[in-house]
Short mmCIF file of C-alpha atoms and ligand atoms in Angstrom, two decimals:
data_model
loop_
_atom_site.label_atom_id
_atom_site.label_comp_id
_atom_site.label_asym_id
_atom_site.label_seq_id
_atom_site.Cartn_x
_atom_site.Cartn_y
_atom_site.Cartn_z
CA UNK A 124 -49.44 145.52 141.10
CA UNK A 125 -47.38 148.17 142.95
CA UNK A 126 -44.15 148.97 141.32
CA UNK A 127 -42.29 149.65 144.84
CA UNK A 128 -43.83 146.95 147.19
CA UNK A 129 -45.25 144.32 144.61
CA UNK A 130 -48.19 144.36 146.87
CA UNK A 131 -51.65 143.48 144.90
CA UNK A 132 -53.58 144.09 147.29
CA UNK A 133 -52.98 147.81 147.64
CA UNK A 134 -56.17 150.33 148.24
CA UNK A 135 -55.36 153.34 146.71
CA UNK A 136 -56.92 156.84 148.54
CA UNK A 137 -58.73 158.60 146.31
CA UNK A 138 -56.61 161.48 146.20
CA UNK A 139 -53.30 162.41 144.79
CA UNK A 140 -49.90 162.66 147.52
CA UNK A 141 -49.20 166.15 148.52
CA UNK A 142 -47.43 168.09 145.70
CA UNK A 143 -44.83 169.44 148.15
CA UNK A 144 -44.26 166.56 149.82
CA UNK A 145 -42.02 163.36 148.20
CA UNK A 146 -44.59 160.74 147.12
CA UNK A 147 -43.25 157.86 149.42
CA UNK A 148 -44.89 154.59 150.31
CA UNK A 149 -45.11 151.85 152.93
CA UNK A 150 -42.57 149.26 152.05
CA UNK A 151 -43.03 146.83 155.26
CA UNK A 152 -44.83 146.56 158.77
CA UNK A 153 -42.83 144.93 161.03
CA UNK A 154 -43.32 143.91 165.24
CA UNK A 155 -40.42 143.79 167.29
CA UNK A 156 -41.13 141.82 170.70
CA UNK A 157 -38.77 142.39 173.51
CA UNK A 158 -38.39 142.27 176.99
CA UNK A 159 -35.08 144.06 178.34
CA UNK A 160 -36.30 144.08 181.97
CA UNK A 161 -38.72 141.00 182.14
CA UNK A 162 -41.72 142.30 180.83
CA UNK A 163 -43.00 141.67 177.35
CA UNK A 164 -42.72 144.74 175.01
CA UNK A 165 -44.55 144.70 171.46
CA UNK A 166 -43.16 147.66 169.22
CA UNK A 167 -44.16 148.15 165.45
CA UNK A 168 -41.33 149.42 162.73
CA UNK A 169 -43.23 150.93 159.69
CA UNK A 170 -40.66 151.04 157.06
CA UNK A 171 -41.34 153.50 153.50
CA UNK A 172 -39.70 153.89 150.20
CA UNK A 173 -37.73 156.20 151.35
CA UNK A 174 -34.56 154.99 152.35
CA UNK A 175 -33.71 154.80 155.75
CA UNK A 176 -36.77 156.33 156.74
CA UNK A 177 -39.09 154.29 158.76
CA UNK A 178 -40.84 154.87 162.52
CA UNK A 179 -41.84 153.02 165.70
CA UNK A 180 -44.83 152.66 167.87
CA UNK A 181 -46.09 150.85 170.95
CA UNK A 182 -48.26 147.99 170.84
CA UNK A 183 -47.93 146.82 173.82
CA UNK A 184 -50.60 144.85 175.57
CA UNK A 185 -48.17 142.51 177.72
CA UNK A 186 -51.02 140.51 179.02
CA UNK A 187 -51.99 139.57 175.45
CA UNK A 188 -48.87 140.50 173.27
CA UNK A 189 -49.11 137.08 171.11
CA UNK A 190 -52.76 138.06 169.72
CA UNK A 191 -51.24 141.68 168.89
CA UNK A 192 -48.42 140.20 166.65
CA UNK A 193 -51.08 138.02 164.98
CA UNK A 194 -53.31 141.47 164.32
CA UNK A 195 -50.10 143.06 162.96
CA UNK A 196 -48.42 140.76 161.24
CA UNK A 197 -51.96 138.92 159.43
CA UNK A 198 -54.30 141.94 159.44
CA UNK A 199 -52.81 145.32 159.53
CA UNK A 200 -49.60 144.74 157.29
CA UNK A 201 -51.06 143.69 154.36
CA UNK A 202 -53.70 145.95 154.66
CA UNK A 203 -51.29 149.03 154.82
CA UNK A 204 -48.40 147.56 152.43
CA UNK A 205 -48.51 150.56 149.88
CA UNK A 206 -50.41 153.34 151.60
CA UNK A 207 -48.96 156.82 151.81
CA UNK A 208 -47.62 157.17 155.66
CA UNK A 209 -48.41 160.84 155.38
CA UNK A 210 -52.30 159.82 155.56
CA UNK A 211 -52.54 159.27 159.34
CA UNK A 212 -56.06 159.93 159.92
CA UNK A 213 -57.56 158.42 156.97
CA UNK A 214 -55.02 154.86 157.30
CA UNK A 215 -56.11 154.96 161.30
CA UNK A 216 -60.05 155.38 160.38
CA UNK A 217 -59.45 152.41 157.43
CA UNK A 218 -57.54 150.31 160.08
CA UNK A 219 -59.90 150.85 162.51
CA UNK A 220 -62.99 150.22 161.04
CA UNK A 221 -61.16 146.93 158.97
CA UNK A 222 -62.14 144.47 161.54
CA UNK A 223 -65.97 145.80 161.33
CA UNK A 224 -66.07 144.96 165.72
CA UNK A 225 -63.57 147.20 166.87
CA UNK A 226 -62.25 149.19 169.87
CA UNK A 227 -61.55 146.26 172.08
CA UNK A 228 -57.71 146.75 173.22
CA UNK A 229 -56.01 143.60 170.91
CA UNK A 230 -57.17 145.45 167.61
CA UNK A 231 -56.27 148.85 169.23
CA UNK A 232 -52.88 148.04 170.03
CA UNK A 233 -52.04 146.80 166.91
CA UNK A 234 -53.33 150.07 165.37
CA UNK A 235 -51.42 152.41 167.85
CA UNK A 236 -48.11 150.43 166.59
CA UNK A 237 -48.79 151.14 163.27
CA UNK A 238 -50.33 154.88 164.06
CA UNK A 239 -47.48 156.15 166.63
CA UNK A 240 -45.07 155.11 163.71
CA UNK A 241 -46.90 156.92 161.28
CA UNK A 242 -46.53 160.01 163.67
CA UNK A 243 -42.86 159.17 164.20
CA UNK A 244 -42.22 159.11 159.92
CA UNK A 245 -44.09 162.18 159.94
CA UNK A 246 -42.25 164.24 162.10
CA UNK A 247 -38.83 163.19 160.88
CA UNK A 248 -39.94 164.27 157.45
CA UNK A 249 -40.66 167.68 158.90
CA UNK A 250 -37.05 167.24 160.79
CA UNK A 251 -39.25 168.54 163.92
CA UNK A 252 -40.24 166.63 167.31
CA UNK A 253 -43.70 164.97 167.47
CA UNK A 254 -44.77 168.01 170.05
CA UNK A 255 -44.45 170.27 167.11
CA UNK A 256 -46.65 168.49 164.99
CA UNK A 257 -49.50 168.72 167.70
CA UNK A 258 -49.11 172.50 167.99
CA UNK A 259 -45.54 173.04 169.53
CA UNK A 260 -44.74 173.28 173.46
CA UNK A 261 -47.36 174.28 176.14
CA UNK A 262 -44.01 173.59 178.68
CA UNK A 263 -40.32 172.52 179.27
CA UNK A 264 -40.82 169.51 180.78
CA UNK A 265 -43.40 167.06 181.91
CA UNK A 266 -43.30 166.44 185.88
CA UNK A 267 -43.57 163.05 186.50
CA UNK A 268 -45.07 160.57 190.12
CA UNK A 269 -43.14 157.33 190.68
CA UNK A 270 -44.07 154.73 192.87
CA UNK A 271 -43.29 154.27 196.73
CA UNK A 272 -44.70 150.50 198.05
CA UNK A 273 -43.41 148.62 200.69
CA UNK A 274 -44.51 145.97 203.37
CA UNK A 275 -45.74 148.60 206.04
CA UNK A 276 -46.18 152.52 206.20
CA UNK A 277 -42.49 152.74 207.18
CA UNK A 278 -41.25 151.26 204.68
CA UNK A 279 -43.44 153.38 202.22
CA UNK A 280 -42.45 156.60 203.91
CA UNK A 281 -38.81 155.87 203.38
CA UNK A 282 -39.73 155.04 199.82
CA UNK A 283 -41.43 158.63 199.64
CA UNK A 284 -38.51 160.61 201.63
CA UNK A 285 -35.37 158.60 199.38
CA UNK A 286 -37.47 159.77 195.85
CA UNK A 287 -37.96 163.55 197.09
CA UNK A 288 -34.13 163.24 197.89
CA UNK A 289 -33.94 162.51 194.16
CA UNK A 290 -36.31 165.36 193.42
CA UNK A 291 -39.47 164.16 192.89
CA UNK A 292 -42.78 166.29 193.68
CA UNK A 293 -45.41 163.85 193.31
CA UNK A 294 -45.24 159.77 194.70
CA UNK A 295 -47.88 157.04 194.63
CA UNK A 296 -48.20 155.44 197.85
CA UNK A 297 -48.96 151.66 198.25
CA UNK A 298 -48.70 149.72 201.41
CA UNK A 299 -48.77 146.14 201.72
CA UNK A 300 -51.77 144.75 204.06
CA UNK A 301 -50.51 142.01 206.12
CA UNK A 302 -51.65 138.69 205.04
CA UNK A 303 -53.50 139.92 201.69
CA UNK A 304 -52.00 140.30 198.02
CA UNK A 305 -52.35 143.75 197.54
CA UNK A 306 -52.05 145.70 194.64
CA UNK A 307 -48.82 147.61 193.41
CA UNK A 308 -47.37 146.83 197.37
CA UNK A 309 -43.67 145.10 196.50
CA UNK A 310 -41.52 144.10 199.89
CA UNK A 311 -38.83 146.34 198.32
CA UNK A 312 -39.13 149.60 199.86
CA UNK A 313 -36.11 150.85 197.92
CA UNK A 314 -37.03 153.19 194.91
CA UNK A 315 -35.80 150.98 192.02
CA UNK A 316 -36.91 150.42 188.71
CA UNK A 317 -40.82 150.25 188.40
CA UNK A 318 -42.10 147.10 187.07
CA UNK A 319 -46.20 147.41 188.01
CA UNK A 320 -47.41 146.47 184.54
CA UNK A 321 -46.73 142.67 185.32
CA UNK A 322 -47.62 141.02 188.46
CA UNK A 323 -44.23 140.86 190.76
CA UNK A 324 -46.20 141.84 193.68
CA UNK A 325 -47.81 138.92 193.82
CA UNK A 326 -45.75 136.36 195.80
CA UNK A 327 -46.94 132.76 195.80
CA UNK A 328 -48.21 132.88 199.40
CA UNK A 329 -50.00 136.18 198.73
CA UNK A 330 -53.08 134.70 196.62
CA UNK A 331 -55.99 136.23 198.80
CA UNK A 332 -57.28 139.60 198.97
CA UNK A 333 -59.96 141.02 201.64
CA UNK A 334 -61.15 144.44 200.95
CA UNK A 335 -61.85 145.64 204.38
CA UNK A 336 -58.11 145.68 205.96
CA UNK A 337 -57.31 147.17 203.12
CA UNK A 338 -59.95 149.77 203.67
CA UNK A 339 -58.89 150.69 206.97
CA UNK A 340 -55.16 150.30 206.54
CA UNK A 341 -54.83 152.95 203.80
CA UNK A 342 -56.14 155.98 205.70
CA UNK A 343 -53.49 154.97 208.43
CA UNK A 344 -50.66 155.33 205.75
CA UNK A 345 -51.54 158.99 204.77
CA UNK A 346 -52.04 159.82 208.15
CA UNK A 347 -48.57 158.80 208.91
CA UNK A 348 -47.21 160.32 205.97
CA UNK A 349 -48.81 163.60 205.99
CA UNK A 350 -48.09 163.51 209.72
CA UNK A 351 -44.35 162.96 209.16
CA UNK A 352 -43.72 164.32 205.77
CA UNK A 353 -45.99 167.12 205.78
CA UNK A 354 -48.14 168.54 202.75
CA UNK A 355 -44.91 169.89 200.97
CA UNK A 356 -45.14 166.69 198.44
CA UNK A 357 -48.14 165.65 196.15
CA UNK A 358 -49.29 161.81 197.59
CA UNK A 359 -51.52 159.43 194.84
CA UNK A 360 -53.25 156.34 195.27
CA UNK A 361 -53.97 153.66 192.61
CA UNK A 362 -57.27 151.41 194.28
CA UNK A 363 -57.05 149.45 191.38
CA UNK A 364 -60.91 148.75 191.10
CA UNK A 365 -60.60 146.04 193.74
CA UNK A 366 -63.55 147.40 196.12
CA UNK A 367 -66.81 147.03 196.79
CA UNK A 368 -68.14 150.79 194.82
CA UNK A 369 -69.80 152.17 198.34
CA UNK A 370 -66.68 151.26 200.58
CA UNK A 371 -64.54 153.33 197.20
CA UNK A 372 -66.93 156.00 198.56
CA UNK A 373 -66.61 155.26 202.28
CA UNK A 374 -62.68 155.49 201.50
CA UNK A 375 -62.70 158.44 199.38
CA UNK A 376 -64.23 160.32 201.79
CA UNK A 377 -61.67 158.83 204.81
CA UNK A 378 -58.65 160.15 202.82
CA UNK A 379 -60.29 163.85 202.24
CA UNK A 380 -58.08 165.45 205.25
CA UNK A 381 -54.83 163.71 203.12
CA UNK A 382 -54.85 166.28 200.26
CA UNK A 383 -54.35 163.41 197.65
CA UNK A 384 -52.75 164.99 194.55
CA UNK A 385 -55.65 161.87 192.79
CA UNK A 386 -57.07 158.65 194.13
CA UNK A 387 -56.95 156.44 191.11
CA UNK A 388 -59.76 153.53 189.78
CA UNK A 389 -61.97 153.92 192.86
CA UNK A 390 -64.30 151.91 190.50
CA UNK A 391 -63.87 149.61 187.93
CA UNK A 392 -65.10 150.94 184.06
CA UNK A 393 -68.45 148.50 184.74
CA UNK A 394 -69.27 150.43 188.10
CA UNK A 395 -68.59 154.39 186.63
CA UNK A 396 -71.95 155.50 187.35
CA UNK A 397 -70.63 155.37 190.74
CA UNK A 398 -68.44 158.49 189.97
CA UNK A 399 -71.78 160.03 190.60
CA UNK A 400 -72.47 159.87 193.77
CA UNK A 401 -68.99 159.92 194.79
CA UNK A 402 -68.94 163.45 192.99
CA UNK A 403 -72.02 164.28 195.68
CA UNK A 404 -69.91 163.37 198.51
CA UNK A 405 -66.55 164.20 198.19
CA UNK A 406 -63.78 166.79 196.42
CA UNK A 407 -61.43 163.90 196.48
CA UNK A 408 -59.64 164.76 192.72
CA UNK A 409 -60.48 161.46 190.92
CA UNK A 410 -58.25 159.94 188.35
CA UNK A 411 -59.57 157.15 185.83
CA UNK A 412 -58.83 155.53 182.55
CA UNK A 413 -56.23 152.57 182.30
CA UNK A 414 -58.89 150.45 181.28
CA UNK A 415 -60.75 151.85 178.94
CA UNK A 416 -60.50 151.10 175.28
CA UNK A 417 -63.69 152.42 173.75
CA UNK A 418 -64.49 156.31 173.68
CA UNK A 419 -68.05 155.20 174.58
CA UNK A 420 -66.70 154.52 178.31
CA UNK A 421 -64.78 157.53 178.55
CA UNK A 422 -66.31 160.86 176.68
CA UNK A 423 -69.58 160.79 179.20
CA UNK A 424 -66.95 160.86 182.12
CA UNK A 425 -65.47 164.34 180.79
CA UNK A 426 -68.39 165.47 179.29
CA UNK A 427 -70.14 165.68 182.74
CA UNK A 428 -67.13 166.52 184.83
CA UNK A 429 -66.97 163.02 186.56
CA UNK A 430 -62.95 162.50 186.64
CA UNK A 431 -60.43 165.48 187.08
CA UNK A 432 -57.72 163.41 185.57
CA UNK A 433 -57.56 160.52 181.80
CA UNK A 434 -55.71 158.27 182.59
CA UNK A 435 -55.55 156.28 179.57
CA UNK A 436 -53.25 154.24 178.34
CA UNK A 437 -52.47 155.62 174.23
CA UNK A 438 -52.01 152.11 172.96
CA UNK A 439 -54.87 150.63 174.11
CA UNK A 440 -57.35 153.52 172.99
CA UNK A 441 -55.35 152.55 169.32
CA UNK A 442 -52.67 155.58 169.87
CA UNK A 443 -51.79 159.27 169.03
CA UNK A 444 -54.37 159.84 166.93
CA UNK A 445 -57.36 159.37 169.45
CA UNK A 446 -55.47 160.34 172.26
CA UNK A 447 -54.93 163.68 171.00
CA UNK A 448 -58.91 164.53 170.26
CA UNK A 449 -58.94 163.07 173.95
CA UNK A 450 -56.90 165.55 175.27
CA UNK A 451 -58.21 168.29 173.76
CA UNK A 452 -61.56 167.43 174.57
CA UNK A 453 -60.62 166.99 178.33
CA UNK A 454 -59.31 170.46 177.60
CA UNK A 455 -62.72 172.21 177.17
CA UNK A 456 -64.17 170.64 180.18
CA UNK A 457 -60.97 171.30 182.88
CA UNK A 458 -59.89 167.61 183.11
CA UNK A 459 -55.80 166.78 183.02
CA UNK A 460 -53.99 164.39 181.74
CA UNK A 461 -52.38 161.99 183.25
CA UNK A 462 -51.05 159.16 181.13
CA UNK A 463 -50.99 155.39 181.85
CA UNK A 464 -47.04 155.02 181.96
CA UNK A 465 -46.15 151.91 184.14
CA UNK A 466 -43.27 149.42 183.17
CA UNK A 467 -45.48 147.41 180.65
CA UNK A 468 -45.40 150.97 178.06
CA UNK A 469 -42.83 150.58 175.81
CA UNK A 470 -39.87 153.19 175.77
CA UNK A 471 -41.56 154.03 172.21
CA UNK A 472 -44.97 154.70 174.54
CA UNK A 473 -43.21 156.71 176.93
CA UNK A 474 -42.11 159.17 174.31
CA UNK A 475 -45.05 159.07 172.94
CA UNK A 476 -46.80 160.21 176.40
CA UNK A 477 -44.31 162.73 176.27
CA UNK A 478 -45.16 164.61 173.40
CA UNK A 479 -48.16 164.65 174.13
CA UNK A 480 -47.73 166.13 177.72
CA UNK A 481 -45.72 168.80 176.28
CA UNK A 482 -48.16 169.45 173.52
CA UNK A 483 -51.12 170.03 175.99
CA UNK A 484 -52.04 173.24 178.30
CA UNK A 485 -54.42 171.04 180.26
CA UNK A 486 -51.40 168.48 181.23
CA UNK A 487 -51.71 166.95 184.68
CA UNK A 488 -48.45 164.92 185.64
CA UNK A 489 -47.20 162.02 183.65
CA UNK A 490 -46.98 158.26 185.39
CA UNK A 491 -43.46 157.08 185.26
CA UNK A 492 -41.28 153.95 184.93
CA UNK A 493 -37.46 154.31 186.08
CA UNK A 494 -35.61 152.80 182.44
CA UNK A 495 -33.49 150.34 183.50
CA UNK A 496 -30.12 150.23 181.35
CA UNK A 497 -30.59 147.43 179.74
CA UNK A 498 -33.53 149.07 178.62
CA UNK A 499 -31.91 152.22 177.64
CA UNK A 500 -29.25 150.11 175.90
CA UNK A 501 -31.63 148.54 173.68
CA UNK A 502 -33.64 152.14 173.03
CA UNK A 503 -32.04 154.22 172.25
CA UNK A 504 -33.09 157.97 173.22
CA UNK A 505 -34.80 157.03 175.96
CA UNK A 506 -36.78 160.64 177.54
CA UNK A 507 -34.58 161.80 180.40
CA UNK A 508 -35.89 161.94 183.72
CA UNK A 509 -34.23 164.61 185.83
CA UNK A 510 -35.20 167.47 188.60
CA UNK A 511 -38.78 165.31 189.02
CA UNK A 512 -39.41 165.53 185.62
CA UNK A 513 -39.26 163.61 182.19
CA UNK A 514 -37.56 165.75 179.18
CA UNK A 515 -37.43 165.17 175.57
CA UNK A 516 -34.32 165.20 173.36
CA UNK A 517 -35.88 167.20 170.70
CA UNK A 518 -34.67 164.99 167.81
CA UNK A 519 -37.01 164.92 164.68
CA UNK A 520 -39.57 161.96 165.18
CA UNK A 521 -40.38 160.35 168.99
CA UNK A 522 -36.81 161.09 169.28
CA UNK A 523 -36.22 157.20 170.22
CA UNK A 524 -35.07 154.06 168.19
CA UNK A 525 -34.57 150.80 168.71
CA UNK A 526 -31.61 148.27 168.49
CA UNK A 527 -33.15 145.32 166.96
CA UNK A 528 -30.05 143.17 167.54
CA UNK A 529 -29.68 143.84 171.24
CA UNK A 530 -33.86 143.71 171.61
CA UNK A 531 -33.49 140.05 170.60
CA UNK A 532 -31.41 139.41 172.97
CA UNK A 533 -34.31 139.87 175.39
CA UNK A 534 -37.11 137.56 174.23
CA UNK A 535 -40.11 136.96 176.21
CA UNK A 536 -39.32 135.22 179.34
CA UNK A 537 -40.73 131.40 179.99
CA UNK A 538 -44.27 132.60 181.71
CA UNK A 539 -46.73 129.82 182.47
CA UNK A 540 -49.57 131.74 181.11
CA UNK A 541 -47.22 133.66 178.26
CA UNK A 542 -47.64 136.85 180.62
CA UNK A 543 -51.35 136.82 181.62
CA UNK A 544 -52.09 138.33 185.03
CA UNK A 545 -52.79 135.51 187.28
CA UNK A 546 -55.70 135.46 189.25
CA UNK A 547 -56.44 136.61 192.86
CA UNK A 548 -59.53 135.36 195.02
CA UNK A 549 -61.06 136.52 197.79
CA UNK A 550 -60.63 134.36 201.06
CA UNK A 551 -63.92 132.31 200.36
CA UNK A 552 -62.24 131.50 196.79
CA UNK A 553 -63.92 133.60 194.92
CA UNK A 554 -62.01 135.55 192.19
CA UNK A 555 -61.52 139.32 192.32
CA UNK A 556 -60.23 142.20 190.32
CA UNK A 557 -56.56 141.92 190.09
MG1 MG B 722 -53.33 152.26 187.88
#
């Protein structure tokens, strides 16, 4: 029986606690589900024996955010109730390998919860920031791209010109083509909050998708851009593996003359051995990752210099932990980072992005959602986003909290499928990547 958390079930490491550090323990494991602008948030609260002290991560997987509080709340918590919080890499390797089958992204969300708050403790017990922890600042600030859409290129390029009047450097560009549900392409032109990690693109008359206009559409766009913007501004594109792999080629290789700061999931994780031959025929700078979960799908990809920018997304690789070996590894072979960081990352998972960024000389540019203020309102210490670029606070920990009172005043919204994507079909019926 432990004396603090009258836990039974408590595995003990084999080693003593640090002699300078307070012995403390983990008293309770806790998720938090909110969703302050609409979309489901999962966040983890690791509480210790110290009093007062606890931290937060993301687990946030709003497609599946039900299974992750079952994984947290059934698996992981009584599992950890006990441990020393100052392990990290031993209780992440225990978690981890747990379940026996691992590294699919239910079971890594749940661990990045429990991991980013073990990071978060950590750091306030040193009284530093997180970025310290992983070798202090590389830079000031982490330059950010935000998202332009809209229902035709005019409406994108005013998207673009109104977020360089904010001072953004670097903007996604997604156009809407006419008749098809097309990804990240919302009739708002108007450069409001970003919401891309649920499906509000996708209006109930726009259930049919057709790669080909799309194919030919999207070299129009950047020509029009570039044409009337000029090259003084860094332009992305997200394909969101929704092509045939040879017309992802064919494509590539029509947007060359664009300059595209990336062109992002040309191919979906099945079809990578496509980045192959697309390296053979084009310098396009290729940016991949939001889908992977499994470090079997992305090592080979850096290894042989087959993406210039990871794009993962830290909760679902299981958190800080891996996805700071990941970016040092990108390191030695020349490939950036470049974060997952859409609407459906937590505040928590923005932060933790953001330590990270600042941590690493190979940082790219950081994805980024607006934070709405009810969002801000209910976490506290949000990163600031000015002059293009997302800043910490420098407070000891993530630097962010949460105000569980005002978070359940958000719960999940009424969703028919309790926040699953829903799906999109080809005009023959046939269902596609969303
Ligand atoms: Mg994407």
């Amino acid at each position: 029986m432990d004396a603090e958390t009258g836990n039974e079930s408590v595995m003990p490491t084999p080693w003593e606690p640090c002699a300078s550090l307070p012995a403390i323990r983990i008293t309770d494991v806790q998720v938090i589900c909110t969703a302050p602008q609409g979309i489901r948030l999962v966040v983890v609260k690791v509480r210790t024996s110290d009093d007062g002290l606890y931290g937060l991560g993301c687990a946030t997987f709003t497609q599946r955010p039900l299974a992750v509080v079952t994984a947290v709340e059934q698996y992981l918590r009584p599992f950890l109730l006990g441990r020393n919080p100052d392990d990290i890499t031993d209780i992440w390797q225990a978690m981890t390998l747990s379940s026996y089958w691992r590294s699919g992204p239910v079971l890594n969300n749940a661990i990045s919860g429990v991991d980013m708050a073990l990071w978060d403790i950590k750091a306030k017990r040193a009284g530093m920031p997180v970025y310290q922890l992983l070798g202090g600042r590389t830079r000031r600030c982490a330059a950010v791209y935000v998202h332009a859409h809209g229902r035709d290129v005019n409406e994108v390029q005013a998207a673009v010109e109104a977020h360089r009047a904010q001072g953004f450097r670097h903007v996604r560009c997604q156009v809407e083509v006419p008749g098809y549900a097309t990804y990240g392409s919302g009739s708002s032109a108007a450069p409001t909050a970003q919401a891309t990690g649920s499906p509000p693109h996708l209006s109930p008359n726009q259930a049919s998708w057709e790669p080909r206009p799309y194919c030919l559409l999207v070299p129009k766009m950047f020509e029009q851009l570039r044409s009337e913007l000029g090259y003084d501004i860094e332009l992305l594109h997200d394909v969101h593996e929704r092509i045939p792999p040879i017309m992802a080629i064919q494509l590539a290789k029509d947007l060359e003359p664009y300059k595209l700061f990336f062109l992002e999931d040309a191919f979906a994780p099945e079809d990578q051995e496509y980045l192959r031959l697309l390296r053979q025929q084009s310098s396009i700078p290729i940016a991949m990752g939001e889908l992977y979960v499994n470090q079997e799908q992305y090592v080979p990809l850096v290894r042989d210099r087959l993406i210039d920018f990871i794009r993962v997304h830290l909760s679902d690789i299981g958190g800080l932990t891996p996805a700071r070996k990941l970016a040092v590894l990108c390191e030695f072979f020349g490939v950036r980072t470049a974060w997952h960081g859409p609407g459906d990352v937590s505040p928590v998972g923005h932060a933790a992005n953001l330590h990270l960024d600042l941590a690493s000389s190979n940082f790219g540019i950081q994805e980024l959602t607006l934070f709405s203020e009810p969002l801000r309102e209910v976490f506290p210490g949000c990163p600031e986003i000015r002059d293009g670029a997302m800043w910490s606070n420098d407070q000891p920990g993530l630097g962010i909290d949460i105000d569980e009172r005002l978070a359940a005043r958000f719960p999940f919204p009424e969703h028919r499928f309790n926040g699953a994507w829903p799906e999109i079909r080809q005009a023959d019926g046939a269902v596609v990547r969303p």
